[in-house]
């Protein structure tokens, strides 16, 4: 797998995510440096802008600190570079080399003539081999370049610009174990860092196999910064649905961000005057827009704002906005974590907790027990007199009651059979409904059902002007739970994130049921709590899509008489809950 280089080596490029440094790696790198006097190890820390995810639990800056600590302790001549995450591409090796050249203003220019690539990942090895680089396979069992007989260790300083004698290899004697040739066990069984991380996740940092494999400085670094606990928290988070720290892999975050920020000003205007100054936490802060709007209010200038967001794409937007100065001089802090798992906020320490469009996600992804736990946790974090402001979607009153709906078939194409998700943008409401029934909560097995009901009897004048008087007579209606109908109507236009939306349940509580839940957990809901009917949604999303009726008398199974049906008024779309923690 390896090819011996033919020219003097200046750089030993060591690409990887580098969440951990093993004792084997350091011994191996020191052998390589000894074989190529004057060379330096170039640590390319990939996915460096990712952290708090299962693929990259430790932030890149912390990984850089780990490597610098090990290199300094070992006097291993090293250069460290943070490389941003990219989607897998055939030219990633080229990108790494060019990124380092650009970061150093051309000072570090690696070529196949002056660089040896040390790597044990076959796919990455292939990328560099295509560019003509020689490879040392490090942990792989095949005999590698470092295993070949090498000259006696030298104390020659690195010839790489910027290193100098400070990072020169230590002078060592002939029997120094840092330069000992690898044993047969090392050749065949050396574990890669991520394999040690997996053992750490399963057994903890104190497990003998973990402690023995880690370089002692790396072990101490993990202890000092609690990195084993950080990794355990990330892997123990039930909200993370992907290696990259996303709640769901089917959400279109560009669409989500636009919708959230466009509506934030209207929602924040409903409750901004109710925010208690002091320590204010926005749980599920998305892009930080709520915090931005609140931080501009004079009465909150002296407050500390904390944004807690579990989804990596949204958390990174928050950090970028902060870096851009969008929050001005406000005391704004962002934290990537599931609020149920963080220890950042002590009991009785917060003045205001805000959740916008969050509680339905807890119910949808984690279940009712987790929602109850969340309510109790918010209560615990608030000081007496503190307030929880919860703005979210909500179900209609009498959600289990059956209603009849006629969906528009003239607002798009008809589908031949079940429409594909890719076709939803062009098909009519009825076709979208059929697809929604198929997808809604399918994996959980608690979706929705309906039956078609033929309408008979005299024409009636009631109904939406969009369809025209009596337009439902002589056609099929759909009979379904009122709550299921509103789940569909609220989501039918999110075709870019269809599968994500189909996973979430909006209408699990009515406003009254929400109030009851909060009171059971000790809160007092103030008179500012109220259901909200969004007129724009009704006029532009609901009314053009469906006529809805309820029955006034019992109906024969399988049919409905038009005289028995009356229009069902549109229900709430959201709820604003102002829940105080009472003083003792």
PDB file of N, CA and C in Angstrom, residues 2-34:
ATOM      1  N   UNK A   2       2.136   1.125   0.443  1.00  0.00           N
ATOM      2  CA  UNK A   2       2.986   2.287   0.555  1.00  0.00           C
ATOM      3  C   UNK A   2       4.044   2.284  -0.531  1.00  0.00           C
ATOM      4  N   UNK A   3       4.473   3.450  -0.908  1.00  0.00           N
ATOM      5  CA  UNK A   3       5.532   3.621  -1.885  1.00  0.00           C
ATOM      6  C   UNK A   3       6.618   4.488  -1.274  1.00  0.00           C
ATOM      7  N   UNK A   4       7.858   4.011  -1.288  1.00  0.00           N
ATOM      8  CA  UNK A   4       8.944   4.770  -0.676  1.00  0.00           C
ATOM      9  C   UNK A   4       9.229   6.021  -1.481  1.00  0.00           C
ATOM     10  N   UNK A   5       9.327   7.176  -0.818  1.00  0.00           N
ATOM     11  CA  UNK A   5       9.623   8.413  -1.529  1.00  0.00           C
ATOM     12  C   UNK A   5      11.056   8.418  -2.052  1.00  0.00           C
ATOM     13  N   UNK A   6      11.282   9.156  -3.097  1.00  0.00           N
ATOM     14  CA  UNK A   6      12.609   9.210  -3.715  1.00  0.00           C
ATOM     15  C   UNK A   6      13.307  10.537  -3.485  1.00  0.00           C
ATOM     16  N   UNK A   7      12.631  11.547  -2.965  1.00  0.00           N
ATOM     17  CA  UNK A   7      13.213  12.869  -2.725  1.00  0.00           C
ATOM     18  C   UNK A   7      13.214  13.169  -1.242  1.00  0.00           C
ATOM     19  N   UNK A   8      14.056  14.126  -0.800  1.00  0.00           N
ATOM     20  CA  UNK A   8      14.045  14.514   0.623  1.00  0.00           C
ATOM     21  C   UNK A   8      12.650  14.952   1.057  1.00  0.00           C
ATOM     22  N   UNK A   9      12.251  14.474   2.201  1.00  0.00           N
ATOM     23  CA  UNK A   9      10.915  14.767   2.720  1.00  0.00           C
ATOM     24  C   UNK A   9      10.985  15.933   3.702  1.00  0.00           C
ATOM     25  N   UNK A  10      10.188  16.960   3.446  1.00  0.00           N
ATOM     26  CA  UNK A  10      10.080  18.100   4.360  1.00  0.00           C
ATOM     27  C   UNK A  10       8.832  18.005   5.227  1.00  0.00           C
ATOM     28  N   UNK A  11       7.776  17.381   4.688  1.00  0.00           N
ATOM     29  CA  UNK A  11       6.498  17.348   5.391  1.00  0.00           C
ATOM     30  C   UNK A  11       5.987  15.918   5.493  1.00  0.00           C
ATOM     31  N   UNK A  12       5.445  15.597   6.647  1.00  0.00           N
ATOM     32  CA  UNK A  12       4.718  14.344   6.851  1.00  0.00           C
ATOM     33  C   UNK A  12       3.270  14.746   7.105  1.00  0.00           C
ATOM     34  N   UNK A  13       2.482  14.710   6.060  1.00  0.00           N
ATOM     35  CA  UNK A  13       1.081  15.149   6.157  1.00  0.00           C
ATOM     36  C   UNK A  13       0.267  14.068   6.849  1.00  0.00           C
ATOM     37  N   UNK A  14      -0.386  14.456   7.933  1.00  0.00           N
ATOM     38  CA  UNK A  14      -1.156  13.506   8.758  1.00  0.00           C
ATOM     39  C   UNK A  14      -2.608  13.999   8.814  1.00  0.00           C
ATOM     40  N   UNK A  15      -3.417  13.692   7.786  1.00  0.00           N
ATOM     41  CA  UNK A  15      -4.802  14.187   7.769  1.00  0.00           C
ATOM     42  C   UNK A  15      -5.726  13.305   8.593  1.00  0.00           C
ATOM     43  N   UNK A  16      -6.738  13.923   9.177  1.00  0.00           N
ATOM     44  CA  UNK A  16      -7.726  13.160   9.944  1.00  0.00           C
ATOM     45  C   UNK A  16      -8.529  14.071  10.846  1.00  0.00           C
ATOM     46  N   UNK A  17      -9.564  13.510  11.436  1.00  0.00           N
ATOM     47  CA  UNK A  17     -10.376  14.318  12.348  1.00  0.00           C
ATOM     48  C   UNK A  17      -9.693  14.492  13.700  1.00  0.00           C
ATOM     49  N   UNK A  18      -8.836  13.550  14.080  1.00  0.00           N
ATOM     50  CA  UNK A  18      -7.957  13.677  15.245  1.00  0.00           C
ATOM     51  C   UNK A  18      -8.710  13.992  16.543  1.00  0.00           C
ATOM     52  N   UNK A  19      -9.693  13.162  16.849  1.00  0.00           N
ATOM     53  CA  UNK A  19     -10.397  13.334  18.125  1.00  0.00           C
ATOM     54  C   UNK A  19      -9.604  12.783  19.296  1.00  0.00           C
ATOM     55  N   UNK A  20      -8.567  12.050  18.984  1.00  0.00           N
ATOM     56  CA  UNK A  20      -7.770  11.428  20.026  1.00  0.00           C
ATOM     57  C   UNK A  20      -6.402  11.126  19.428  1.00  0.00           C
ATOM     58  N   UNK A  21      -5.374  11.185  20.255  1.00  0.00           N
ATOM     59  CA  UNK A  21      -4.024  10.828  19.826  1.00  0.00           C
ATOM     60  C   UNK A  21      -3.581   9.613  20.631  1.00  0.00           C
ATOM     61  N   UNK A  22      -3.148   8.589  19.933  1.00  0.00           N
ATOM     62  CA  UNK A  22      -2.741   7.358  20.609  1.00  0.00           C
ATOM     63  C   UNK A  22      -1.229   7.338  20.815  1.00  0.00           C
ATOM     64  N   UNK A  23      -0.820   6.502  21.755  1.00  0.00           N
ATOM     65  CA  UNK A  23       0.612   6.326  21.996  1.00  0.00           C
ATOM     66  C   UNK A  23       1.282   5.742  20.758  1.00  0.00           C
ATOM     67  N   UNK A  24       0.584   4.834  20.071  1.00  0.00           N
ATOM     68  CA  UNK A  24       1.153   4.252  18.857  1.00  0.00           C
ATOM     69  C   UNK A  24       1.414   5.324  17.810  1.00  0.00           C
ATOM     70  N   UNK A  25       0.462   6.226  17.610  1.00  0.00           N
ATOM     71  CA  UNK A  25       0.640   7.275  16.604  1.00  0.00           C
ATOM     72  C   UNK A  25       1.890   8.106  16.873  1.00  0.00           C
ATOM     73  N   UNK A  26       2.104   8.478  18.131  1.00  0.00           N
ATOM     74  CA  UNK A  26       3.258   9.316  18.457  1.00  0.00           C
ATOM     75  C   UNK A  26       4.556   8.550  18.208  1.00  0.00           C
ATOM     76  N   UNK A  27       4.615   7.288  18.625  1.00  0.00           N
ATOM     77  CA  UNK A  27       5.814   6.490  18.365  1.00  0.00           C
ATOM     78  C   UNK A  27       6.069   6.396  16.864  1.00  0.00           C
ATOM     79  N   UNK A  28       4.992   6.173  16.115  1.00  0.00           N
ATOM     80  CA  UNK A  28       5.127   5.999  14.675  1.00  0.00           C
ATOM     81  C   UNK A  28       5.582   7.297  14.007  1.00  0.00           C
ATOM     82  N   UNK A  29       5.004   8.411  14.400  1.00  0.00           N
ATOM     83  CA  UNK A  29       5.385   9.692  13.807  1.00  0.00           C
ATOM     84  C   UNK A  29       6.830  10.048  14.149  1.00  0.00           C
ATOM     85  N   UNK A  30       7.250   9.736  15.347  1.00  0.00           N
ATOM     86  CA  UNK A  30       8.631  10.018  15.725  1.00  0.00           C
ATOM     87  C   UNK A  30       9.596   9.180  14.889  1.00  0.00           C
ATOM     88  N   UNK A  31       9.213   7.947  14.575  1.00  0.00           N
ATOM     89  CA  UNK A  31      10.054   7.126  13.705  1.00  0.00           C
ATOM     90  C   UNK A  31      10.162   7.750  12.312  1.00  0.00           C
ATOM     91  N   UNK A  32       9.025   8.267  11.817  1.00  0.00           N
ATOM     92  CA  UNK A  32       9.039   8.904  10.498  1.00  0.00           C
ATOM     93  C   UNK A  32       9.925  10.155  10.496  1.00  0.00           C
ATOM     94  N   UNK A  33       9.813  10.972  11.550  1.00  0.00           N
ATOM     95  CA  UNK A  33      10.631  12.178  11.633  1.00  0.00           C
ATOM     96  C   UNK A  33      12.106  11.813  11.734  1.00  0.00           C
ATOM     97  N   UNK A  34      12.404  10.743  12.469  1.00  0.00           N
ATOM     98  CA  UNK A  34      13.792  10.309  12.588  1.00  0.00           C
ATOM     99  C   UNK A  34      14.332   9.825  11.251  1.00  0.00           C
TER     100      UNK A  34
END
